[in-house]
Amino acid sequence: MTRQQLVDQIKQKKSFLCVGLDPDIDKIPEFLKQYPDPIFEFNKRIIDATKDLCVAYKPNSAFYEAYGVKGLQSLIATGKYIPKDCLSIIDAKRGDIGNTSDKYACAFFDESTSGMNFDAITVTPYMGNDSVTPYLKYDGKWVIILALTSSIGSKDFQYLPTEDGHLYETVIKKANTWAGADRLMYVVGATKSTEFTEIRKYAPDNFLLVPGVGAQGGSLQDVCQYGITKDCGLLVNSSRGIIYAGSGEDFADAARAEALKLQKEMQVELEKSGII
Amino acid sequence: MTRQQLVDQIKQKKSFLCVGLDPDIDKIPEFLKQYPDPIFEFNKRIIDATKDLCVAYKPNSAFYEAYGVKGLQSLIATGKYIPKDCLSIIDAKRGDIGNTSDKYACAFFDESTSGMNFDAITVTPYMGNDSVTPYLKYDGKWVIILALTSSIGSKDFQYLPTEDGHLYETVIKKANTWAGADRLMYVVGATKSTEFTEIRKYAPDNFLLVPGVGAQGGSLQDVCQYGITKDCGLLVNSSRGIIYAGSGEDFADAARAEALKLQKEMQVELEKSGII
């Protein structure tokens, strides 16, 4: 999916919502366990209930890898089921040397070898350029680099002072020399909305993938005030807040209601900024 | 495997060699392709030919993930086949927030959910403590944190100046507050052998997993001169230099010959340091 197609989707759906598909077999509704692949069945119903309200889906690989071969089969089936008009992001946070990153790129982008063909992958920056550039060999695919995360541990290294401000700012400044805003996005935790101003200095045009709105304490209004651009430039993710909104047979309706609430708030922000 | 058991193995085998199992279907001998699982068949023969010469095996997850479900089946079979007297390291370089790292820990440490039960995992430090500590809930398992890597991209961030010297030194200093040298190791690239002196200031007792000896230019003598401790404290990895030493039907013999050469050099170093 190109940048223009993503922007068009945002305008059309009046939404910049990304739904995180992080299913846990102990948390999904009991009745789904009668199906041969309960995890996929769960995701399928979430996707059916939310696909007109969001522009991206983001399965986190860990939640599938935990279940071995069965989990990988659920992930592959989920990837194939994500509608083509939504950006499919594999949240894998990989990062390795060049020849190894080539293999990870096969794993997530080359359907002929792995069965998977996501549009974008999250990558951790610690190992530098050769942990990012191999993914860019695939035309039209995106790399989403961790910059500032919403985790407790983000304080340990991401805020270390550097000549650019902090480590996360140096990461963005450096990574922007590897590719443009049509191929690179950054993960920026929404619990630190005032820092969006600083981040926009280094990444004025890049899309930012923002976790942590809602349950984790970030405010959508703050994120938009400091982070929105003329092309929107934001994908705001919600995982648990949507997928576990309900726990009964009507869990997909409950998920839709939560997604709709966020979409409505997003519509207000898009209108306020003159994007729609 | 406990630290003492690892040290005992090193003394008994007169070796601190780790064999990297990074098989590529395009590089393994042609005749193996007649087997139902050529990748596992390749690994099995490498293991059979080298298990008395090394103390650890390290499959890199990317080389299996590239082949989807079949690749994961090869990885699971390989993990089970690694002898119990060798440390089994999954080189996965994972790193995510706490509840997600719990899932990665299941994936690689909890055989009941994933089919895999490795002794150790490599982890990337960018997201801080909650990307490391979940693995430590598993008694007797090791976390091996990336500090200084042998990749081209290591220059991008790992050498950034910090009050401890460089980012990689801050990573070690900080991570050592999370667990002791009986649970944490560090990855330190052997292309920078003079930096071992600096690293030993912050990690005097930790085992260091050292890639990059041989093909990538590091010298075993230099690594030992600056990095060896009274318990050895080193695991030196070789992947391509061993597994692709030959390409015919005798590839396992060729691999053994390369491993033996390294083991002999290691024996000299262990004797020189009075460890054996």
Coordinates of C-alpha atoms in Angstrom, one line a residue:
Chain A
M1 CA 0.0 0.0 0.0
T2 CA 1.4 3.4 -1.0
R3 CA 1.4 6.5 1.1
Q4 CA -1.2 8.0 -1.1
Q5 CA -3.5 5.0 -0.9
L6 CA -3.2 5.1 2.9
V7 CA -4.1 8.8 3.0
D8 CA -7.0 8.1 0.7
Q9 CA -8.3 5.4 3.0
I10 CA -8.0 7.7 6.0
K11 CA -10.1 10.3 4.3
Q12 CA -12.6 7.9 3.0
K13 CA -13.1 6.0 6.3
K14 CA -12.7 9.2 8.4
S15 CA -10.4 7.2 10.6
F16 CA -6.8 6.6 11.4
L17 CA -7.4 3.7 13.7
C18 CA -5.2 0.6 13.7
V19 CA -6.7 -2.5 15.5
G20 CA -4.1 -4.6 17.3
L21 CA -4.8 -8.3 16.9
D22 CA -3.1 -9.7 20.0
P23 CA -5.3 -12.7 20.9
D24 CA -4.7 -14.8 24.0
I25 CA -6.3 -18.2 24.1
D26 CA -7.1 -17.7 27.9
K27 CA -9.0 -14.4 27.2
I28 CA -11.0 -15.1 24.1
P29 CA -14.7 -16.1 24.5
E30 CA -15.2 -19.7 25.5
F31 CA -17.6 -20.6 22.7
L32 CA -14.9 -20.0 20.1
K33 CA -12.9 -23.0 21.4
Q34 CA -15.1 -25.4 19.5
Y35 CA -13.7 -24.2 16.2
P36 CA -10.6 -25.8 14.7
D37 CA -8.6 -22.5 14.9
P38 CA -10.1 -20.5 17.7
I39 CA -7.5 -17.7 17.4
F40 CA -8.2 -17.2 13.7
E41 CA -12.0 -17.4 14.4
F42 CA -11.6 -14.7 17.0
N43 CA -9.6 -12.4 14.7
K44 CA -12.0 -13.1 11.7
R45 CA -15.0 -11.9 13.7
I46 CA -13.1 -8.8 15.0
I47 CA -12.0 -7.9 11.4
D48 CA -15.6 -8.4 10.1
A49 CA -16.9 -6.2 12.8
T50 CA -14.4 -3.3 12.4
K51 CA -13.1 -3.2 8.9
D52 CA -15.1 -0.2 7.8
L53 CA -13.9 1.7 10.9
C54 CA -10.2 1.3 10.7
V55 CA -7.4 1.6 8.2
A56 CA -4.9 -0.9 9.6
Y57 CA -4.6 -4.2 11.5
K58 CA -1.6 -5.1 13.5
P59 CA -1.1 -8.6 14.7
N60 CA 1.7 -8.9 17.3
S61 CA 3.8 -11.9 16.3
A62 CA 4.5 -13.0 20.0
F63 CA 0.8 -13.8 20.6
Y64 CA 1.0 -16.4 17.8
E65 CA 4.5 -17.7 18.3
A66 CA 3.5 -18.6 21.8
Y67 CA 1.4 -21.4 20.4
G68 CA 4.0 -22.9 18.1
V69 CA 2.9 -24.3 14.7
K70 CA -0.8 -23.8 15.5
G71 CA -0.1 -20.2 16.3
L72 CA 1.8 -19.6 13.1
Q73 CA -1.0 -21.2 11.2
S74 CA -3.4 -18.7 12.9
L75 CA -1.1 -15.8 12.0
I76 CA -0.9 -16.8 8.4
A77 CA -4.6 -17.2 8.1
T78 CA -5.1 -13.8 9.8
G79 CA -2.7 -12.1 7.5
K80 CA -4.6 -13.5 4.5
Y81 CA -7.9 -12.4 5.9
I82 CA -7.0 -8.7 6.5
P83 CA -8.8 -6.8 3.7
K84 CA -6.6 -5.3 1.0
D85 CA -7.8 -1.8 1.7
C86 CA -6.3 -1.9 5.2
L87 CA -2.6 -1.7 5.9
S88 CA -1.5 -5.0 7.4
I89 CA 1.3 -4.5 9.9
I90 CA 3.2 -7.4 11.5
D91 CA 4.3 -6.2 14.9
A92 CA 7.5 -8.3 15.0
K93 CA 10.0 -5.8 16.4
R94 CA 12.8 -7.7 14.6
G95 CA 16.4 -6.5 14.3
D96 CA 19.4 -8.4 13.1
I97 CA 22.4 -8.1 10.8
G98 CA 21.9 -7.7 7.0
N99 CA 21.9 -11.3 5.8
T100 CA 19.6 -12.3 8.7
S101 CA 17.2 -9.4 8.1
D102 CA 16.9 -10.7 4.5
K103 CA 15.5 -13.9 6.0
Y104 CA 13.1 -12.0 8.3
A105 CA 12.0 -10.0 5.2
C106 CA 11.2 -13.4 3.5
A107 CA 9.3 -14.5 6.6
F108 CA 6.9 -11.6 6.6
F109 CA 6.9 -10.2 3.0
D110 CA 7.5 -13.2 0.7
E111 CA 4.4 -15.3 0.5
S112 CA 6.1 -17.8 -1.8
T113 CA 8.5 -19.0 1.0
S114 CA 6.6 -18.3 4.2
G115 CA 2.9 -17.9 3.4
M116 CA 2.9 -14.3 4.7
N117 CA 2.7 -11.1 2.8
F118 CA 2.3 -8.2 5.2
D119 CA 2.5 -4.5 4.1
A120 CA 4.6 -3.4 6.9
I121 CA 6.9 -4.6 9.7
T122 CA 8.0 -3.1 13.0
V123 CA 11.7 -3.1 13.5
T124 CA 13.9 -2.3 16.5
P125 CA 16.8 0.1 15.7
Y126 CA 19.6 -1.1 18.0
M127 CA 21.7 -2.8 15.3
G128 CA 21.5 0.1 12.9
N129 CA 21.0 0.4 9.2
D130 CA 21.6 -3.1 8.1
S131 CA 18.8 -4.2 10.4
V132 CA 16.4 -2.0 8.5
T133 CA 17.4 -1.6 4.8
P134 CA 16.8 -5.3 3.8
Y135 CA 13.1 -4.8 4.2
L136 CA 13.1 -1.9 1.8
K137 CA 14.2 -4.1 -1.1
Y138 CA 10.5 -5.1 -1.3
D139 CA 8.7 -2.4 -3.4
G140 CA 5.8 -0.8 -1.6
K141 CA 6.5 -2.3 1.8
W142 CA 6.9 -0.2 4.9
V143 CA 9.3 -0.4 7.9
I144 CA 8.1 1.0 11.1
I145 CA 11.0 1.7 13.5
L146 CA 10.7 1.8 17.2
A147 CA 11.5 5.3 18.4
L148 CA 9.8 6.1 21.7
T149 CA 7.7 3.3 23.2
S150 CA 5.0 3.4 25.8
S151 CA 6.6 0.7 28.0
I152 CA 8.0 1.2 31.5
G153 CA 11.4 0.2 30.2
S154 CA 11.4 3.1 27.7
K155 CA 13.1 5.2 30.4
D156 CA 16.1 2.9 30.5
F157 CA 17.7 3.8 27.2
Q158 CA 15.4 5.8 24.9
Y159 CA 15.7 9.0 27.0
L160 CA 19.5 8.9 27.2
P161 CA 20.8 12.4 26.2
T162 CA 22.4 12.7 22.8
E163 CA 23.5 15.7 20.7
D164 CA 20.1 15.6 19.0
G165 CA 18.2 15.6 22.3
H166 CA 17.5 12.0 23.3
L167 CA 18.4 8.6 21.9
Y168 CA 14.9 8.3 20.3
E169 CA 15.5 11.5 18.4
T170 CA 18.9 10.4 17.2
V171 CA 17.2 7.2 16.0
I172 CA 14.7 9.2 13.9
K173 CA 17.2 11.6 12.6
K174 CA 19.6 8.8 11.5
A175 CA 16.9 6.5 10.1
N176 CA 15.5 9.3 8.0
T177 CA 18.8 9.2 6.0
W178 CA 18.0 5.6 5.0
A179 CA 14.6 6.1 3.4
G180 CA 11.8 8.7 3.0
A181 CA 8.5 9.2 4.6
D182 CA 6.9 7.0 1.8
R183 CA 8.7 4.0 3.2
L184 CA 9.5 4.6 6.9
M185 CA 7.2 5.2 9.9
Y186 CA 8.0 5.4 13.6
V187 CA 6.5 4.0 16.7
V188 CA 5.8 6.8 19.2
G189 CA 4.1 6.0 22.5
A190 CA 1.1 8.1 23.2
T191 CA 1.7 8.4 26.9
K192 CA 4.2 11.1 26.0
S193 CA 2.1 13.4 23.9
T194 CA 4.0 16.6 24.6
E195 CA 7.1 15.0 23.0
F196 CA 5.3 14.8 19.7
T197 CA 6.4 18.4 19.1
E198 CA 10.0 17.4 19.4
I199 CA 9.5 14.4 17.2
R200 CA 7.8 16.3 14.5
K201 CA 11.0 18.5 14.2
Y202 CA 12.9 15.4 13.0
A203 CA 10.0 13.5 11.3
P204 CA 7.8 16.3 9.9
D205 CA 6.1 14.0 7.3
N206 CA 6.5 10.5 8.5
F207 CA 3.5 8.5 9.7
L208 CA 3.7 7.7 13.4
L209 CA 2.3 4.5 14.8
V210 CA 0.9 5.4 18.2
P211 CA 0.2 2.7 20.7
G212 CA -1.0 3.5 24.2
V213 CA -4.1 5.6 23.6
G214 CA -6.9 4.7 26.0
A215 CA -6.1 1.9 28.5
Q216 CA -2.5 2.9 28.7
G217 CA -3.3 6.5 29.5
G218 CA -2.6 8.5 26.3
S219 CA -5.2 11.1 25.1
L220 CA -6.2 11.1 21.4
Q221 CA -6.7 14.9 21.6
D222 CA -3.2 15.5 22.8
V223 CA -1.7 13.2 20.2
C224 CA -3.6 15.0 17.5
Q225 CA -2.8 18.5 18.8
Y226 CA 0.9 17.8 18.7
G227 CA 1.3 15.1 16.1
I228 CA -1.2 15.5 13.3
T229 CA 0.0 16.7 9.8
K230 CA -1.7 17.8 6.6
D231 CA -1.8 14.1 5.5
C232 CA -2.9 13.0 9.0
G233 CA 0.5 11.3 9.6
L234 CA -0.9 9.2 12.4
L235 CA -2.0 5.6 12.9
V236 CA -3.4 5.2 16.4
N237 CA -3.5 1.7 17.7
S238 CA -5.8 0.1 20.1
S239 CA -5.6 -3.6 21.0
R240 CA -7.0 -4.8 24.3
G241 CA -9.5 -1.9 24.5
I242 CA -11.2 -3.1 21.3
I243 CA -10.6 -6.9 21.1
Y244 CA -11.5 -7.6 24.7
A245 CA -14.4 -5.0 25.0
G246 CA -16.7 -8.0 25.4
S247 CA -16.3 -11.5 26.5
G248 CA -19.5 -13.2 25.5
E249 CA -21.0 -14.3 22.2
D250 CA -21.5 -10.6 21.3
F251 CA -17.8 -9.8 21.7
A252 CA -17.5 -8.6 18.1
D253 CA -20.4 -6.2 18.6
A254 CA -18.7 -4.8 21.7
A255 CA -15.4 -4.5 19.7
R256 CA -17.3 -2.6 17.0
A257 CA -18.8 -0.2 19.5
E258 CA -15.4 0.6 20.9
A259 CA -13.9 1.0 17.5
L260 CA -16.8 3.3 16.5
K261 CA -16.2 5.5 19.5
L262 CA -12.6 6.0 18.5
Q263 CA -13.5 6.5 14.8
K264 CA -16.0 9.2 15.8
E265 CA -13.3 11.0 17.9
M266 CA -10.9 10.7 15.0
Q267 CA -13.4 12.1 12.6
V268 CA -13.7 15.2 14.8
E269 CA -9.9 15.6 14.8
L270 CA -9.6 15.1 11.0
E271 CA -12.3 17.8 10.5
K272 CA -10.7 20.1 13.0
S273 CA -7.5 19.9 11.1
G274 CA -9.2 20.4 7.7
I275 CA -8.1 17.0 6.4
I276 CA -11.6 16.0 5.6
Chain B
M1 CA 21.7 -25.3 32.3
T2 CA 23.3 -23.6 35.3
R3 CA 26.5 -21.5 35.1
Q4 CA 28.4 -24.2 36.9
Q5 CA 27.2 -26.9 34.5
L6 CA 28.3 -24.7 31.6
V7 CA 31.8 -24.1 33.1
D8 CA 32.1 -27.9 33.7
Q9 CA 31.2 -28.6 30.1
I10 CA 33.9 -26.1 28.9
K11 CA 36.5 -27.8 31.0
Q12 CA 35.5 -31.2 30.0
K13 CA 35.3 -30.6 26.3
K14 CA 38.2 -28.1 26.4
S15 CA 36.1 -25.8 24.2
F16 CA 34.0 -22.8 24.4
L17 CA 32.7 -23.1 20.9
C18 CA 29.1 -22.3 19.9
V19 CA 27.9 -23.6 16.6
G20 CA 25.5 -21.3 14.8
L21 CA 22.8 -23.3 13.0
D22 CA 21.7 -20.8 10.3
P23 CA 20.7 -23.1 7.4
D24 CA 19.7 -21.8 4.0
I25 CA 17.9 -24.1 1.7
D26 CA 19.8 -22.7 -1.3
K27 CA 23.2 -23.4 0.4
I28 CA 22.8 -26.9 1.9
P29 CA 24.0 -29.9 -0.1
E30 CA 21.7 -31.0 -2.9
F31 CA 21.4 -34.6 -1.8
L32 CA 19.6 -33.6 1.4
K33 CA 16.6 -32.3 -0.5
Q34 CA 15.3 -35.8 -0.9
Y35 CA 14.5 -35.9 2.8
P36 CA 11.1 -34.8 4.1
D37 CA 12.8 -32.1 6.2
P38 CA 16.1 -31.1 4.5
I39 CA 16.9 -28.3 7.0
F40 CA 16.5 -30.6 10.0
E41 CA 18.5 -33.3 8.3
F42 CA 21.3 -30.8 7.6
N43 CA 21.3 -29.6 11.3
K44 CA 21.1 -33.2 12.6
R45 CA 24.3 -34.2 10.7
I46 CA 26.1 -31.0 11.8
I47 CA 25.2 -31.7 15.4
D48 CA 26.2 -35.4 15.2
A49 CA 29.6 -34.3 13.7
T50 CA 30.4 -31.5 16.2
K51 CA 28.7 -32.3 19.5
D52 CA 31.8 -33.4 21.3
L53 CA 33.7 -30.3 20.2
C54 CA 31.3 -27.5 21.2
V55 CA 29.4 -26.5 24.3
A56 CA 26.5 -24.6 22.7
Y57 CA 24.3 -24.5 19.6
K58 CA 22.6 -21.4 18.4
P59 CA 19.9 -21.6 15.7
N60 CA 19.0 -18.1 14.4
S61 CA 15.2 -18.0 14.2
A62 CA 15.1 -15.9 11.0
F63 CA 16.6 -18.8 9.0
Y64 CA 13.6 -20.9 10.0
E65 CA 10.8 -18.3 10.0
A66 CA 11.7 -17.6 6.3
Y67 CA 10.1 -21.0 5.5
G68 CA 6.9 -20.5 7.3
V69 CA 5.3 -23.5 9.0
K70 CA 7.8 -26.0 7.5
G71 CA 10.6 -23.8 8.9
L72 CA 9.1 -23.7 12.3
Q73 CA 8.8 -27.5 12.3
S74 CA 12.5 -27.7 11.4
L75 CA 13.4 -25.3 14.3
I76 CA 11.3 -27.3 16.8
A77 CA 12.9 -30.6 15.6
T78 CA 16.4 -29.0 15.8
G79 CA 15.8 -27.7 19.3
K80 CA 14.8 -31.1 20.5
Y81 CA 17.8 -32.7 18.9
I82 CA 20.4 -30.5 20.6
P83 CA 22.1 -32.7 23.2
K84 CA 21.2 -31.8 26.8
D85 CA 24.9 -31.3 27.7
C86 CA 25.1 -28.3 25.2
L87 CA 23.5 -24.9 25.9
S88 CA 20.7 -24.4 23.4
I89 CA 20.5 -20.7 22.4
I90 CA 17.6 -19.4 20.3
D91 CA 19.0 -16.4 18.5
A92 CA 15.8 -14.5 18.2
K93 CA 16.8 -10.9 19.2
R94 CA 13.3 -10.3 20.5
G95 CA 12.3 -7.2 22.5
D96 CA 8.8 -6.0 23.4
I97 CA 6.8 -4.7 26.3
G98 CA 6.3 -6.9 29.4
N99 CA 3.0 -8.7 28.5
T100 CA 4.3 -9.4 25.0
S101 CA 7.7 -10.6 26.2
D102 CA 5.7 -13.1 28.4
K103 CA 4.4 -14.5 25.1
Y104 CA 7.8 -14.7 23.5
A105 CA 9.1 -16.5 26.7
C106 CA 6.3 -19.1 26.1
A107 CA 7.3 -19.4 22.5
F108 CA 10.9 -20.3 23.2
F109 CA 10.9 -21.7 26.8
D110 CA 7.5 -23.4 27.3
E111 CA 7.4 -26.7 25.5
S112 CA 3.8 -27.3 26.6
T113 CA 2.5 -24.4 24.5
S114 CA 5.0 -24.0 21.6
G115 CA 7.0 -27.2 21.4
M116 CA 10.2 -25.4 22.2
N117 CA 12.4 -25.4 25.3
F118 CA 15.6 -23.6 24.7
D119 CA 18.0 -22.8 27.5
A120 CA 18.7 -19.2 26.4
I121 CA 17.4 -16.4 24.2
T122 CA 19.0 -13.4 22.7
V123 CA 17.2 -10.1 23.4
T124 CA 17.6 -6.6 22.0
P125 CA 17.7 -4.0 24.8
Y126 CA 16.1 -0.9 23.2
M127 CA 12.8 -1.2 25.1
G128 CA 14.5 -1.6 28.5
N129 CA 13.8 -3.8 31.5
D130 CA 10.4 -5.1 30.8
S131 CA 11.7 -6.5 27.5
V132 CA 14.2 -8.6 29.5
T133 CA 12.8 -9.6 32.9
P134 CA 9.8 -11.8 31.7
Y135 CA 12.3 -14.4 30.5
L136 CA 13.9 -14.5 33.9
K137 CA 10.7 -15.9 35.5
Y138 CA 11.8 -19.3 34.0
D139 CA 14.2 -20.9 36.4
G140 CA 17.5 -21.8 35.0
K141 CA 17.0 -20.0 31.7
W142 CA 19.4 -17.4 30.3
V143 CA 18.9 -14.0 28.6
I144 CA 21.7 -12.9 26.3
I145 CA 21.4 -9.1 25.7
L146 CA 22.8 -7.4 22.6
A147 CA 25.5 -5.0 23.7
L148 CA 28.1 -4.5 20.9
T149 CA 27.3 -6.3 17.6
S150 CA 29.6 -7.1 14.7
S151 CA 27.3 -5.6 12.1
I152 CA 28.0 -2.6 9.9
G153 CA 25.1 -0.8 11.5
S154 CA 26.6 -1.1 15.0
K155 CA 28.2 2.3 14.4
D156 CA 24.8 4.0 14.1
F157 CA 23.7 3.9 17.7
Q158 CA 25.8 1.5 19.9
Y159 CA 28.8 3.8 19.9
L160 CA 26.8 7.0 20.9
P161 CA 28.6 8.7 23.8
T162 CA 27.0 8.3 27.2
E163 CA 28.2 9.1 30.7
D164 CA 29.4 5.4 31.0
G165 CA 31.4 5.7 27.8
H166 CA 29.2 4.5 25.0
L167 CA 25.6 3.3 24.6
Y168 CA 26.7 -0.4 24.7
E169 CA 28.4 0.2 28.0
T170 CA 25.3 1.9 29.5
V171 CA 23.3 -1.1 28.3
I172 CA 25.6 -3.5 30.2
K173 CA 25.8 -1.4 33.3
K174 CA 22.0 -1.0 33.5
A175 CA 21.1 -4.6 32.6
N176 CA 23.4 -5.9 35.3
T177 CA 21.0 -4.3 37.8
W178 CA 18.3 -6.6 36.6
A179 CA 20.0 -9.9 37.2
G180 CA 23.3 -11.5 38.0
A181 CA 26.0 -13.2 35.9
D182 CA 24.3 -16.5 36.5
R183 CA 21.3 -15.4 34.3
L184 CA 22.6 -12.7 32.0
M185 CA 25.1 -12.9 29.2
Y186 CA 26.0 -10.2 26.6
V187 CA 26.6 -10.3 22.8
V188 CA 29.9 -8.7 22.1
G189 CA 31.2 -8.7 18.5
A190 CA 34.7 -10.0 18.1
T191 CA 35.6 -7.5 15.4
K192 CA 36.2 -5.1 18.3
S193 CA 38.6 -7.1 20.5
T194 CA 40.3 -4.1 22.1
E195 CA 36.9 -3.0 23.5
F196 CA 36.7 -6.2 25.6
T197 CA 38.8 -4.5 28.2
E198 CA 36.2 -1.7 28.5
I199 CA 33.4 -4.2 28.6
R200 CA 35.0 -6.3 31.3
K201 CA 35.0 -3.2 33.6
Y202 CA 31.2 -3.4 33.5
A203 CA 30.7 -7.1 33.1
P204 CA 33.6 -8.7 34.9
D205 CA 31.9 -12.1 35.4
N206 CA 29.2 -12.4 32.7
F207 CA 29.6 -14.8 29.9
L208 CA 30.0 -13.0 26.6
L209 CA 28.6 -14.5 23.4
V210 CA 31.0 -13.6 20.7
P211 CA 30.1 -13.7 17.0
G212 CA 32.3 -12.6 14.2
V213 CA 35.5 -14.7 14.8
G214 CA 37.0 -16.0 11.6
A215 CA 35.1 -15.1 8.4
Q216 CA 34.1 -11.7 9.9
G217 CA 37.6 -10.8 10.8
G218 CA 37.9 -11.2 14.6
S219 CA 40.8 -13.0 16.1
L220 CA 40.3 -15.7 18.8
Q221 CA 43.7 -14.8 20.4
D222 CA 42.6 -11.1 20.8
V223 CA 39.2 -12.1 22.2
C224 CA 40.8 -14.3 24.8
Q225 CA 43.6 -11.9 25.6
Y226 CA 41.1 -9.2 26.6
G227 CA 37.9 -11.2 27.4
I228 CA 38.7 -14.4 29.1
T229 CA 37.9 -14.8 32.9
K230 CA 38.7 -17.4 35.5
D231 CA 35.6 -19.3 34.5
C232 CA 36.3 -18.7 30.8
G233 CA 33.4 -16.3 30.4
L234 CA 33.3 -16.7 26.7
L235 CA 31.2 -18.5 24.1
V236 CA 32.6 -18.0 20.7
N237 CA 30.2 -18.6 17.9
S238 CA 30.9 -19.7 14.4
S239 CA 28.1 -20.3 11.9
R240 CA 28.9 -20.1 8.2
G241 CA 32.6 -21.0 8.7
I242 CA 31.5 -24.4 10.1
I243 CA 28.2 -25.3 8.6
Y244 CA 29.2 -24.4 5.0
A245 CA 32.8 -25.7 5.3
G246 CA 31.9 -28.3 2.7
S247 CA 29.1 -28.6 0.2
G248 CA 29.1 -32.3 -0.9
E249 CA 28.1 -35.5 0.7
D250 CA 31.0 -35.1 3.2
F251 CA 29.8 -31.7 4.4
A252 CA 29.5 -32.9 8.0
D253 CA 33.1 -34.2 8.0
A254 CA 34.2 -30.8 6.7
A255 CA 32.2 -29.1 9.4
R256 CA 33.8 -31.3 12.0
A257 CA 37.3 -30.5 10.7
E258 CA 36.6 -26.7 11.1
A259 CA 35.1 -27.2 14.5
L260 CA 38.1 -29.3 15.6
K261 CA 40.5 -26.5 14.4
L262 CA 38.7 -24.0 16.6
Q263 CA 38.4 -26.4 19.5
K264 CA 42.2 -27.0 19.4
E265 CA 42.9 -23.2 19.4
M266 CA 40.4 -22.8 22.3
Q267 CA 42.2 -25.6 24.2
V268 CA 45.5 -23.7 23.9
E269 CA 43.8 -20.5 25.3
L270 CA 42.1 -22.4 28.2
E271 CA 45.5 -23.9 29.1
K272 CA 47.3 -20.6 28.8
S273 CA 44.8 -19.1 31.2
G274 CA 45.1 -22.0 33.7
I275 CA 41.4 -22.9 33.3
I276 CA 42.2 -26.5 32.4

